[in-house]
Amino acid sequence: MTTRQVPHAALLGFLAFEKTTKKDGFIAALMVTDERGYPMEFRATTPVRPSLVQRTLYGSQLEHYVAIELCAKPLVQQSQRKPRTVLVPEPWLLDIAEESKVNVAAIWHAGEVIRVEEKAPPSATGTIRPTGSTYQPVVYRGNFMNPDQERETLALLEICAARFDLVEVFQRMRSALEILAKEDPRYA
Amino acid sequence: MDLLKPLRQRFPMPPPSTVALLQQELAWQLVESNLVLVDPIASPRLSQNHAIGTPSAHATAVLDPPSVIETGIDHLDASIHIVDLLASLPRPEVNGTIFIKKEEEQLRLGQRETKTRIEPQGLQGRLDPKHPRGLDIFGMLLPILMPPARTEFRDELLFPGELYGYQRDGVKWLFENESALLADDMGLGKTVQAITAFRALIRRGLALQALVICPKSVLTNWMRELERWAPELVAVRVHGDQQARHIAWRAYVGKCHVLVTTYETVRQDRETIRGRTFDLVVADEVQRIKNPDADTSRAVRSLTAKRRWGLSGTPLENKLEDVVSVFGFIQPGLFQASEVPFLGAQALRERIRPYVLRRLKKDALPDLPETVDDTKWLDLTEAQRQAYNRAETQGVIRLRQTTDVTVVNVLALIQQLKQICNFDPETGESTKLEFLHEEFLEQACQDDGKALIISQYVKTLENLAGRLDEYKPHLYTGQLSTAQRDTIINEFQSDEAHRLLLLSLRAGGQGLNLTRANYALLFDRWWNPAVEDQAVARLIRIGQTKTVFVTRLMCRNTIEERIEQILNRKRLLFQEVVDELTDVSPEERVLSEEELFGLFGLTPPRRTSGRDQEPRKPAAGEPMNERQSTVLEIKPETPYSNVLSLRQTLRRCENYIWWADRYFRPQGLEEMLYCVDPALVREVRILSGPDTVNERAKGEFARFSEEMQRKGVITEWRVLKSFAHDRFIVTQGACFLVPSVDIIFRGQYSQIRETPIPPPFEDWWKEAVPLSQVSP
């Protein structure tokens, strides 16, 4: 029997942005997985709790500012296993691409309704239909660095989507954040 | 005076973002309108006296009286302070962990399988005494972050070994019974039968998750057996501190196929598990719940499960109370409390008969071999783990700091650590002793059974003798006179009161006949399996009518495991090494100096050879000396291990090393640099395939050549464009064909023969091109 460390060839990042359990702030997490959905790295931010004044002043921009500037950027920067593609659960998080210089795609199961957008989609939209597996098709909306990387990213997503449920990963992360909040007061 | 100057200085240029713009705008508005806006929560000092307008009712209530001017506050300072406040929406802290992914390749029934293992990085830091478990909260999140366990299995069902006939019957019986007590004699493989039956249930879609409850001492062993007999299933242990356990119980729903835990954990976490329904609960050593009023029994009985299996090698049917309690778990409702006092033994047996399968060794004898070997993997107790980590850390530091460190120093540390694996020196705790009490002795010594416990340490045996008094053990060591030895052996063979013989490995090695016992337990491991076998062979003599069961105890994550891994690798790789395994002494040892130091991540100090003299150069065309052949086995997928094994050959080589290996890797050069003795070796020729050539290999070889040149050794690496031949090894002037992989893995090393065909090396060498002419 031989054991070897696995090289990190195809890594995917998953970024979850959630409200704290008391709904008074925001917490974010980045999980890097391999092409089979095994966790390779997990990082979470401590909660950001805007004050009343800050909530008023930032208004509708608050979530965007906290998610992109305060959470996503440092999470991606500080990850040791840098993914070239980050998947997010909602299209408004696609702006991470500009801030963090990564390809970003919002994904959800085909047929699911997600937050309605006012703005036009920034980039490509499509559906990934896993071949040779029973996983549900996944709809994506992407913000890619360039057309080459778009092709590369979609090819990777197709491979991964046939091996594990891409959208299910966010559920794992939410569960992890819930447990984290219960077990460690810093994340409550 | 421009009152606004400080603010202008603060924002001299247009702000870069919307948020900053907003802040700047607000600051200006505040100043111009003589208003100060304060967040009462973030800045309570200011909010008491100095603020006026607020955006919320809550804040308004706090901010009374509201006038800034009346309180005489410096308006501008307050504004700046507020701007600071607004700007400081705090950047969150980012924490996390890395997970290490390892893929283990193993050959099972001729098929290569890859098993993925994910570990939190913290596990690597086991030596850190502050974190003996090496895990933080993020490490504990691993089960939650793992993907869901597979529910569909389309691949072929493989087994690492063939099940005996009675085992196949047992698997079928378990599969068909939702309530079952498998009560085979110890050593007949109850664990394997239960695992295989559960595997079958999963494959048929009849179960998704099982809970295995076992004594703490065999927790690790269950994990190992699951890994061996059901490699496609995800098994996790739920054990350890409370926080980790609570996370695990919640997290592993749907994430694994088997949860393995202890009776104590079930008792402690009774409330956490309440309400969970398992497809199957397996209670190993189910006699642990024979006391109906014990908390543990209650906790186990309260579990909700679709199937309930008990495993026990201890006969229960003669003790009414025990049976009722055990069947309270296996088949709830089988006995009503009101009828128990009036139930006769015969009625009791009839009642439980459909749920019990018990085979004695004599029943299984036609199937069983002469000996049944089993290795039990145990976890150190907390006290042992702490003592072990402390001793290892301090020992390694000592080794690093000692100038002139020798193998003797390393061996001393190994001995110390091995003894801690036996007993914690301070508290006397011992996971191995726990195993003896919990599993081994009760069953080995039941009826008319007798057992040997073998250790290399007399101190360990003396310790055991004092703590196993109820079995009236005899102690047999080299310190006894011949007459004393004879008396002990006679008593053990003939006196039924003495059920246990504690045998020193060295004293018990030869000349004894102990056929009265048919259980042998190796309390600690010797370097050389052959020496252990010799001791065990005392049981397998003429007159032995029973199958002999040999149990070897090993502690996980200790020096015992590391040594075992090396020995296993050697056994697989190099028959010659196995043959040479001898009683260890610094001069004649099984593990090389490098391997001994390597056990602690150290490298042996380099010493200059006393034979550094001008080496004799062979004349052109001079035939190589004829020497005794050395057989070298190359395992293609472990090129680095090849090199380790090759060392011994290299050391004995004279004049030439011809090394042909299509799997050659540049790491080998570093090894050769160290191993090649210039007093013996004149030339190193490397012949490899083109796939081994890259920039790194070229660089390594250049350095290697330079170093060798200084020592007067000629080096050359040539590359063959194509390999028509599979593999061969040319060494010491003879060529050996390596047989098929199949033969290697079946361990038939004797089939590795010197080829009668003249070595094709020279011909190939001529065909090959120098490394410098090959582009990567």
XYZ file of C-alpha atoms in Angstrom, chain B residues 202-655:
454
model
C -25.983 -1.405 1.996
C -25.482 -2.846 -1.447
C -29.062 -4.032 -1.509
C -30.275 -0.613 -0.397
C -31.627 -2.036 2.854
C -29.476 0.173 5.080
C -27.685 3.478 4.881
C -26.055 3.970 8.250
C -24.976 1.684 11.061
C -23.825 2.372 14.574
C -21.199 0.068 16.034
C -20.769 0.096 19.800
C -17.702 -1.613 21.171
C -15.335 -1.526 24.142
C -12.910 1.366 23.983
C -9.912 -0.899 23.613
C -11.120 -2.301 20.283
C -12.395 0.938 18.766
C -9.341 1.337 16.584
C -9.465 -2.290 15.634
C -13.006 -1.893 14.369
C -11.902 1.020 12.231
C -9.087 -1.032 10.768
C -11.319 -4.007 10.084
C -13.892 -1.779 8.405
C -11.212 -0.252 6.257
C -9.973 -3.685 5.318
C -13.253 -5.489 4.791
C -15.424 -2.624 3.575
C -13.086 -0.113 1.942
C -15.843 1.536 -0.055
C -17.741 2.494 3.090
C -17.024 5.650 5.041
C -16.537 4.835 8.700
C -15.911 7.365 11.431
C -15.267 7.064 15.100
C -17.278 9.086 17.568
C -15.024 9.330 20.546
C -12.949 11.899 22.365
C -13.884 15.108 24.056
C -17.432 16.242 24.435
C -17.326 19.067 21.916
C -15.944 16.866 19.154
C -18.492 14.158 19.908
C -21.426 16.524 19.844
C -20.325 17.900 16.505
C -19.839 14.400 15.180
C -23.277 13.107 16.185
C -24.931 16.034 14.413
C -22.613 16.199 11.473
C -22.440 12.621 10.383
C -26.069 12.208 9.460
C -25.855 11.059 5.862
C -22.124 11.667 5.729
C -20.884 8.213 6.569
C -21.996 4.616 6.477
C -20.717 3.482 9.836
C -20.341 5.305 13.131
C -18.093 3.502 15.569
C -18.286 4.441 19.213
C -17.867 3.043 22.713
C -20.320 1.974 25.370
C -19.162 4.866 27.543
C -19.852 7.372 24.776
C -23.356 6.026 24.223
C -24.012 6.374 27.939
C -22.625 9.929 28.072
C -24.309 11.097 24.871
C -27.596 9.375 25.454
C -29.544 12.624 25.193
C -27.761 13.748 22.052
C -28.504 10.489 20.238
C -32.087 10.268 21.428
C -34.489 10.428 18.528
C -31.986 9.229 15.939
C -32.975 6.098 14.087
C -30.167 3.908 12.864
C -30.621 1.301 10.185
C -28.459 -1.029 12.206
C -26.888 -1.044 15.652
C -24.136 -3.570 16.285
C -23.181 -4.098 19.915
C -19.807 -5.799 20.046
C -19.080 -7.687 23.261
C -22.750 -7.293 24.005
C -22.281 -8.948 27.401
C -21.230 -5.457 28.475
C -24.921 -4.668 28.876
C -25.785 -7.770 30.850
C -26.513 -5.745 33.981
C -30.064 -4.515 33.313
C -29.863 -1.611 35.754
C -26.548 -0.173 34.621
C -26.709 3.217 32.919
C -24.826 1.853 29.928
C -27.329 -0.956 29.466
C -30.225 1.475 29.670
C -28.583 3.817 27.175
C -27.922 1.045 24.657
C -31.405 -0.386 25.052
C -32.901 3.049 24.433
C -31.347 3.316 20.966
C -33.760 3.269 18.068
C -32.773 0.929 15.260
C -34.321 -1.077 12.483
C -31.843 -3.897 12.991
C -30.015 -4.866 16.161
C -27.142 -7.275 16.242
C -25.128 -8.352 19.253
C -21.699 -9.975 19.059
C -20.238 -11.964 21.901
C -17.858 -14.835 22.374
C -18.962 -15.331 25.957
C -21.801 -17.800 26.460
C -24.736 -16.073 28.079
C -27.584 -18.516 28.015
C -27.003 -19.906 31.480
C -27.533 -16.595 33.263
C -31.128 -15.541 33.138
C -30.648 -11.934 34.116
C -27.860 -11.445 31.610
C -29.909 -12.866 28.792
C -32.935 -10.747 29.594
C -30.840 -7.592 29.664
C -28.990 -8.378 26.447
C -32.200 -9.276 24.637
C -33.750 -6.099 25.902
C -31.512 -4.567 23.292
C -31.507 -7.270 20.606
C -35.233 -8.028 20.589
C -37.116 -5.572 22.806
C -40.265 -7.111 24.220
C -39.050 -10.689 24.011
C -39.284 -10.987 27.768
C -41.965 -9.360 29.862
C -40.784 -8.207 33.271
C -43.583 -10.068 34.998
C -42.697 -13.469 33.530
C -38.941 -13.338 34.049
C -38.923 -14.718 37.629
C -40.884 -17.757 36.510
C -38.995 -18.546 33.364
C -37.005 -21.790 33.432
C -33.668 -22.306 31.754
C -35.138 -24.540 29.078
C -37.901 -22.066 28.249
C -35.360 -19.298 28.129
C -33.217 -21.165 25.639
C -36.210 -21.961 23.482
C -37.283 -18.324 23.523
C -33.942 -16.963 22.360
C -33.050 -19.808 20.014
C -34.287 -18.103 16.812
C -32.095 -15.109 17.547
C -28.837 -16.827 18.443
C -26.141 -18.316 16.267
C -23.240 -19.853 18.139
C -20.455 -21.914 16.582
C -17.661 -23.368 18.669
C -14.153 -23.705 17.428
C -14.542 -27.427 17.152
C -17.504 -26.871 14.837
C -15.454 -24.639 12.609
C -12.342 -26.788 12.823
C -12.652 -28.361 9.393
C -12.533 -24.879 7.911
C -9.862 -23.405 10.127
C -6.136 -23.405 9.418
C -3.522 -24.486 11.950
C -3.159 -20.955 13.223
C -5.362 -17.880 13.012
C -3.431 -14.627 13.181
C -5.024 -11.385 14.206
C -3.601 -7.942 14.881
C -5.528 -5.692 17.223
C -4.980 -1.968 16.879
C -5.437 -0.008 20.078
C -5.380 3.642 21.107
C -3.207 4.751 23.993
C -5.063 5.942 27.068
C -4.938 9.679 27.765
C -2.206 9.232 30.371
C -0.189 7.012 28.079
C -0.603 9.439 25.187
C 0.634 12.340 27.246
C 3.588 10.391 28.593
C 4.357 9.128 25.105
C 4.241 12.555 23.462
C 6.349 14.042 26.209
C 8.963 11.294 25.994
C 9.106 11.471 22.224
C 9.361 15.244 22.088
C 12.076 15.351 24.710
C 13.839 12.377 23.188
C 13.940 13.874 19.725
C 15.224 17.166 21.096
C 17.938 15.259 22.954
C 18.912 13.398 19.814
C 19.094 16.607 17.848
C 21.236 18.289 20.459
C 23.585 15.410 21.068
C 26.781 15.566 19.137
C 28.013 12.096 18.171
C 24.518 10.692 18.312
C 24.532 7.002 17.507
C 22.069 4.269 16.752
C 22.310 3.202 20.376
C 20.744 6.537 21.399
C 17.909 6.000 18.951
C 17.345 2.448 20.128
C 17.183 3.625 23.739
C 14.420 6.082 22.831
C 12.552 3.406 20.918
C 12.702 1.067 23.901
C 11.420 3.808 26.195
C 8.509 4.560 23.883
C 7.638 0.905 23.435
C 7.459 0.467 27.177
C 5.109 3.441 27.485
C 2.916 1.717 24.913
C 2.734 -1.150 27.389
C 2.189 0.826 30.593
C 2.159 4.481 31.521
C 5.127 4.748 33.878
C 3.369 7.143 36.240
C -0.214 5.950 36.507
C 0.238 2.362 35.385
C -2.588 2.828 32.870
C -2.465 0.487 29.906
C -4.704 0.253 26.910
C -3.327 -3.222 26.276
C -4.261 -4.349 29.763
C -7.732 -2.918 29.196
C -7.986 -5.031 26.092
C -6.975 -8.116 28.054
C -9.709 -7.475 30.583
C -12.378 -6.332 28.173
C -11.985 -8.806 25.408
C -9.240 -11.342 25.528
C -8.980 -13.108 28.856
C -12.606 -13.780 29.573
C -12.945 -15.608 26.319
C -9.521 -17.192 26.029
C -9.726 -18.642 29.509
C -13.351 -19.658 29.456
C -14.264 -23.337 29.738
C -10.896 -25.083 29.863
C -8.982 -22.526 27.803
C -5.450 -21.398 28.577
C -3.391 -18.594 27.112
C 0.143 -17.313 26.759
C 1.001 -13.643 27.002
C 4.366 -12.891 25.475
C 6.461 -9.782 25.986
C 10.053 -8.839 25.439
C 10.151 -6.938 28.727
C 10.376 -8.803 32.020
C 9.200 -5.648 33.770
C 6.010 -5.672 31.712
C 5.396 -9.322 32.541
C 5.915 -8.679 36.259
C 3.490 -5.803 36.060
C 0.934 -8.024 34.348
C 1.424 -10.798 36.863
C 0.416 -8.444 39.653
C -2.685 -7.263 37.837
C -4.051 -10.516 36.478
C -4.085 -12.339 39.773
C -7.459 -13.976 39.227
C -5.994 -16.117 36.468
C -3.134 -17.314 38.700
C -0.509 -16.513 36.089
C 2.903 -18.118 36.010
C 5.850 -15.977 35.091
C 8.416 -17.602 32.828
C 11.544 -15.559 32.275
C 15.224 -16.091 31.704
C 15.906 -15.313 35.350
C 14.496 -18.659 36.488
C 16.596 -21.709 37.158
C 16.085 -24.788 35.022
C 14.260 -26.549 37.845
C 11.931 -23.595 38.337
C 11.197 -23.495 34.639
C 10.330 -27.196 34.537
C 8.004 -26.837 37.497
C 6.185 -23.924 35.908
C 5.742 -25.690 32.592
C 4.477 -28.844 34.235
C 2.013 -26.926 36.358
C 0.761 -24.927 33.419
C 0.281 -28.035 31.317
C -1.459 -30.065 33.994
C -2.948 -27.790 36.685
C -6.288 -26.293 35.644
C -6.004 -23.505 38.202
C -3.231 -21.843 36.226
C -4.846 -20.424 33.110
C -2.192 -17.981 32.066
C 1.505 -18.128 31.329
C 3.432 -14.883 31.052
C 6.307 -15.673 28.811
C 9.448 -13.713 28.150
C 10.089 -13.695 24.441
C 13.728 -14.633 24.760
C 13.240 -17.256 27.441
C 10.267 -18.774 25.679
C 11.834 -18.945 22.307
C 13.053 -22.478 22.173
C 12.577 -25.956 23.511
C 9.222 -25.472 25.187
C 6.115 -27.442 24.532
C 3.004 -25.576 25.600
C 0.297 -27.371 23.713
C -2.103 -27.043 26.609
C -2.765 -23.455 25.555
C -4.134 -22.479 22.203
C -4.232 -18.701 22.601
C -1.127 -16.557 22.346
C -1.090 -12.839 22.786
C 1.971 -10.820 21.816
C 1.784 -7.916 24.216
C 4.498 -6.010 22.365
C 6.153 -6.572 19.040
C 9.674 -7.692 18.358
C 11.682 -6.427 15.438
C 11.730 -9.747 13.806
C 8.526 -11.637 13.130
C 10.572 -14.821 12.900
C 11.501 -14.534 16.581
C 7.849 -14.025 17.484
C 6.884 -16.975 15.360
C 9.369 -19.082 17.227
C 7.705 -18.242 20.531
C 4.240 -18.860 19.150
C 5.446 -22.151 17.719
C 5.639 -23.457 21.311
C 1.901 -23.955 20.982
C 1.930 -25.514 17.571
C 3.645 -28.734 18.491
C 2.751 -32.344 18.139
C -0.110 -32.846 20.538
C -1.866 -29.616 19.739
C -5.335 -30.601 18.672
C -6.899 -27.164 18.450
C -6.455 -24.231 16.159
C -3.977 -21.788 17.664
C -5.162 -18.175 17.834
C -2.420 -15.593 17.811
C -3.272 -12.008 18.692
C -0.767 -9.215 18.226
C -1.332 -5.896 19.978
C -0.291 -2.651 18.320
C -0.829 0.921 19.406
C -1.914 3.371 16.773
C 0.162 6.480 16.086
C 3.123 5.234 18.006
C 6.550 3.909 17.319
C 4.988 0.465 17.122
C 2.966 1.458 14.095
C 5.903 3.145 12.414
C 8.153 0.139 12.848
C 5.391 -2.149 11.652
C 4.953 -0.064 8.519
C 8.621 -0.310 7.665
C 8.709 -4.025 8.340
C 5.620 -4.566 6.247
C 7.122 -2.663 3.388
C 10.263 -4.695 3.645
C 8.370 -7.933 3.721
C 6.573 -6.932 0.595
C 9.531 -5.544 -1.186
C 12.453 -7.629 -0.415
C 12.420 -11.262 0.443
C 16.065 -11.155 1.134
C 15.567 -8.669 3.923
C 12.915 -10.838 5.488
C 15.278 -13.748 5.403
C 17.917 -11.693 7.056
C 15.695 -10.419 9.831
C 17.489 -11.430 12.941
C 17.507 -10.713 16.585
C 18.193 -7.057 16.917
C 21.447 -5.756 18.126
C 23.167 -2.551 17.104
C 25.562 -4.524 14.978
C 23.046 -6.751 13.305
C 19.692 -5.124 13.008
C 16.682 -5.347 10.801
C 16.249 -1.635 10.265
C 19.100 0.275 8.736
C 20.680 3.219 10.470
C 18.789 5.570 8.185
C 15.499 3.905 8.930
C 16.049 3.966 12.668
C 16.853 7.684 12.646
C 14.071 8.205 10.153
C 11.537 6.951 12.690
C 11.961 10.319 14.395
C 12.397 12.415 11.281
C 16.169 12.551 11.743
C 19.040 11.699 9.481
C 22.071 9.844 10.785
C 25.267 11.805 11.111
C 27.550 11.385 8.144
C 30.807 9.704 8.954
C 33.896 9.491 6.836
C 34.928 6.035 5.833
C 38.201 4.775 7.171
C 38.828 3.295 3.780
C 39.188 6.544 1.909
C 42.056 5.454 -0.187
C 42.752 5.674 -3.860
C 40.365 3.177 -5.382
C 41.537 0.673 -7.888
C 40.268 1.386 -11.339
C 39.102 -1.631 -13.275
C 40.859 -2.318 -16.498
C 38.873 -2.019 -19.690
C 36.961 -5.175 -20.406
C 37.828 -6.644 -17.040
C 35.146 -9.155 -16.146
C 33.106 -8.511 -13.102
C 33.778 -10.668 -10.114
C 31.492 -13.544 -9.627
C 29.764 -13.166 -6.368
C 26.832 -14.562 -4.616
C 23.711 -13.303 -6.322
C 21.630 -10.618 -4.760
C 17.967 -10.604 -5.596
C 16.422 -7.208 -5.763
C 12.746 -6.736 -6.221
C 11.508 -3.558 -7.810
C 8.046 -2.442 -6.988
C 7.186 -0.070 -9.793
C 4.742 2.180 -8.022
C 7.047 2.916 -5.125
C 10.175 4.142 -6.751
C 11.472 5.825 -3.643
C 11.117 2.633 -1.680
C 13.128 0.895 -4.328
C 15.950 3.142 -3.423
C 15.626 2.437 0.255
C 15.782 -1.255 -0.427
C 18.547 -0.795 -2.886
C 20.849 0.605 -0.262
C 21.705 -2.751 1.105
C 22.629 -3.944 -2.329
C 24.621 -0.848 -3.051
C 26.666 -1.342 0.047
C 27.726 -4.770 -1.047
C 28.373 -3.857 -4.647
C 31.882 -3.888 -5.902
C 33.347 -2.438 -9.060
